[in-house]
Short mmCIF file of C-alpha atoms in Angstrom, two decimals:
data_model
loop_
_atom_site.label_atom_id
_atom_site.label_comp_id
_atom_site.label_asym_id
_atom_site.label_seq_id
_atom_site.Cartn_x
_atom_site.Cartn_y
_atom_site.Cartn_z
CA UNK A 1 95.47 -105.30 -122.79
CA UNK A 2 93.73 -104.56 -125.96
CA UNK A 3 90.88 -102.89 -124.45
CA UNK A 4 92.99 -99.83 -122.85
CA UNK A 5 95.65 -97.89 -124.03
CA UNK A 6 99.20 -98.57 -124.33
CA UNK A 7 100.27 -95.40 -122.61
CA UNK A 8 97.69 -95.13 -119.04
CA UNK A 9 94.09 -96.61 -118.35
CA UNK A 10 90.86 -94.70 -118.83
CA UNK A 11 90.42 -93.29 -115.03
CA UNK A 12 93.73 -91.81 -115.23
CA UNK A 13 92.82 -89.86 -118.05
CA UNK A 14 89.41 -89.04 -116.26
CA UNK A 15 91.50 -88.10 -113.21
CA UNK A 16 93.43 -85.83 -115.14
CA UNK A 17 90.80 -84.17 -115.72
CA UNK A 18 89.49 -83.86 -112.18
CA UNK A 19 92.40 -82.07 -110.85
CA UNK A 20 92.75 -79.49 -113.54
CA UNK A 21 89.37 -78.90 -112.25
CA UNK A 22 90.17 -79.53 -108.76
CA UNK A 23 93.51 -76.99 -109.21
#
């Protein structure tokens, strides 16, 4: 609870990411 964020998790920031790059 503390260790992520209150908003989304890590990987969904990472996947994000991956389909700008992916786009």
């Amino acid at each position: 609870m503390a260790t992520e964020p209150r908003r989304r998790p890590k990987q969904e920031r990472s996947r994000e990411r991956i389909d700008a790059i992916l786009s």
